[in-house]
Amino acid sequence: MTTKFTPDHEYIRVEGFTGVVGITPYAQEALGDIVFVELPEIGKVLKKGDEAAVVESVKAASEIYAPVSGTVTEVNSALSGEPGLINSDPEAGGWIYKIEIADAGEIEGLLDSDAYAELTL
Amino acid sequence: MCPRAAVFFIREVLMARASDQDLKTTPLYQRHLDANGRMVPFGGYSLPVQYSAGIMAEHKWTREQAGLFDVSHMGPSFLTLADPSGDAEADHAAIAAILEPLVCGDIAGLKPGQMRYTLLLNKQGGTIDDLMVGRSPLHPGSLYIVVNAGTKENDFGVIAAAAGNRARLQRADDGALLALQGPEAVNVMAHVLPAAAELGFMQYGSFEWDGNRLVISRSGYTGEDGFEILAKADAGPVLWDALLEDDRVKPVGLGARDSLRLEAGLPLYGHDLDETVSPIEAGLGFAVSKRRREAGDFPGAERILAERSGHLARVRVGLIVEGAPAREGAEILDQTGATIGVITSGGFAPSLGKAIALGFVPPSHSTPGTKLQVVVRNRTQAAEIVQTPFVPHRYLRKPLVS
């Protein structure tokens, strides 16, 4: 199981052919209290870089892009009632959606944890 | 992840470590850094959007206890008659006569120490700025004027030009301006400076504190009771520390300042007010004082009086929005899907747990209870017109007879 990152602060945790997507602890900290999450529709086909979801803090709306191409297979509906999970537990309970990865090669093009950490120094 | 909606400091939220170069700092700058304030550029200044607690916690603290804000970016100033006669009433009339042609408020009618919210208007009756004007409790022929940060250079120019050599405009925006807001503010003030705790709502005075001269008003921008305190730059941090010594006081950033004022239904200049918006359109008819209305002697009087008698194309309203917050620029639609207006401020209301907004619609669609729609990310969401304030004001109301 590997976790990769985008320069836009999404993570994707690869579990076989599925990726679990969310925003990094750094991103949730920067955004502040999340008050609303717009989840993608299950079955939605995304190209790498497409807008997949939107998270809203008190002050701002931010797009969550698809880190890789694929099909949305599951969304974290707990976020509808409790968007703050992204703040309190961004990497586990605060995941946003799962994607069936269309092209495993795209994963290789993403940042590893060291490269991402360097970006947010 | 990318910021998208038109909110006034989104970029800064995500680029929290944006370079501070070319930004002015306030006398409290080091205090913000020490308190882990997340500094953002705002109105040319580096100011904290929030501290460690976060916007939600800071907002709620202000509603329940007392929040301390650095608003030193704003434009406090004093307009003082060049040649006072020594007759207090005549001198006040003379200084009021200099400012009144620029604003729609009754300045002549102010009692010593009384403040009034008014609007600086252009010839078309549009709003150049909204501001507070107070009559000095001590010095006849002197006014205390506080304008907005983003507009202060222009405002000061307009006022100084109107004054000519009859009065002198002395800027005080090189000092510290603190706001202490919330239900506990008065109890904190009673401890720090008991005399100031006696001020009535929209009154101000000059007080001696720890060897410093402070100008304190019973006013604010949160809908709560509270004070705004002007101090010299070097006294600012000392006062900041003294107020924070009280456990009921916590520092609050600009993020919560905005969500608090939005819940209070108070317009934000540059968003809900601009040079095209008249006081009547903005729902600020109360700021067009009776005497001025009857005389019709303020900029744009023809338009404003016509609007007041019903010839109004749009009016500012409050909306409760279902689902995602509708931010500034979002279209407002009627039930048939026709565009009828636009959101000018919107966000999440921490006290209500839902999205609220201010916007402009035709008067025909402005009645509370009217069901409308807003467009968020190309989808429509239900919205309903509601009375403002969204959260009731809790200003001090002294009984007339005690």
CSV table of C-alpha atoms in Angstrom, one decimal, chain A residues 6 8-10 23 26-36 38-39 41 51 54-65 119-121, chain B residues 1-5 7-10 13-14 17 38 49-50 53-57 255 258-259 323-325 327 346-348 350 376-377 379 381:
chain,number,residue,atom,x,y,z
A,6,THR,CA,-0.2,16.0,-5.7
A,8,ASP,CA,-2.3,20.6,-4.9
A,9,HIS,CA,-2.3,18.9,-1.5
A,10,GLU,CA,-4.5,15.8,-2.3
A,23,ILE,CA,-6.6,16.2,1.5
A,26,TYR,CA,-1.1,20.4,5.8
A,27,ALA,CA,-4.1,21.3,3.5
A,28,GLN,CA,-6.8,20.9,6.2
A,29,GLU,CA,-4.7,23.0,8.6
A,30,ALA,CA,-4.3,25.7,5.9
A,31,LEU,CA,-8.0,25.7,5.1
A,32,GLY,CA,-9.2,25.8,8.7
A,33,ASP,CA,-12.6,24.5,9.8
A,34,ILE,CA,-14.3,22.6,7.0
A,35,VAL,CA,-18.0,23.3,7.0
A,36,PHE,CA,-19.3,21.7,3.8
A,38,GLU,CA,-19.5,18.5,-2.0
A,39,LEU,CA,-18.9,14.8,-2.9
A,41,GLU,CA,-21.3,11.2,-7.8
A,51,GLU,CA,-12.6,18.7,-10.4
A,54,VAL,CA,-15.3,20.8,-3.3
A,55,VAL,CA,-14.4,21.5,0.4
A,56,GLU,CA,-15.6,24.7,2.0
A,57,SER,CA,-14.1,26.3,5.0
A,58,VAL,CA,-15.8,29.2,6.8
A,59,LYS,CA,-14.1,31.5,4.4
A,60,ALA,CA,-13.3,29.7,1.2
A,61,ALA,CA,-14.3,27.0,-1.3
A,62,SER,CA,-11.5,24.8,-2.7
A,63,GLU,CA,-11.7,22.3,-5.5
A,64,ILE,CA,-10.3,18.9,-5.0
A,65,TYR,CA,-8.9,17.6,-8.2
A,119,LEU,CA,7.0,21.1,-1.0
A,120,THR,CA,5.3,22.1,2.3
A,121,LEU,CA,8.4,22.9,4.2
B,1,MET,CA,-6.8,21.7,-4.6
B,2,CYS,CA,-7.4,25.2,-5.8
B,3,PRO,CA,-9.3,28.2,-4.4
B,4,ARG,CA,-12.2,29.1,-6.6
B,5,ALA,CA,-15.0,31.2,-5.2
B,7,VAL,CA,-14.1,35.3,-1.3
B,8,PHE,CA,-11.9,38.1,-0.1
B,9,PHE,CA,-8.9,36.2,1.2
B,10,ILE,CA,-9.1,32.7,-0.2
B,13,VAL,CA,-5.8,31.2,3.3
B,14,LEU,CA,-4.0,28.7,1.1
B,17,ARG,CA,3.1,31.9,4.3
B,38,ARG,CA,-1.9,33.1,10.6
B,49,VAL,CA,-7.0,35.7,9.6
B,50,GLN,CA,-7.1,33.4,12.6
B,53,ALA,CA,-8.1,28.1,17.8
B,54,GLY,CA,-9.5,28.7,14.3
B,55,ILE,CA,-12.3,30.8,12.9
B,56,MET,CA,-15.2,28.7,14.4
B,57,ALA,CA,-13.8,28.7,17.9
B,255,GLY,CA,-11.9,35.5,9.6
B,258,ASP,CA,-16.2,38.7,8.9
B,259,SER,CA,-18.4,35.8,10.0
B,323,GLY,CA,-26.4,23.3,1.4
B,324,ALA,CA,-23.1,24.8,0.3
B,325,PRO,CA,-22.4,28.5,1.2
B,327,ARG,CA,-20.3,33.2,-1.9
B,346,GLY,CA,-21.9,34.8,1.9
B,347,GLY,CA,-20.5,32.2,4.1
B,348,PHE,CA,-21.1,29.8,6.9
B,350,PRO,CA,-21.0,29.3,13.0
B,376,VAL,CA,-23.4,27.5,-6.6
B,377,ARG,CA,-21.0,25.9,-9.0
B,379,ARG,CA,-26.2,24.1,-9.7
B,381,GLN,CA,-29.8,25.5,-4.3
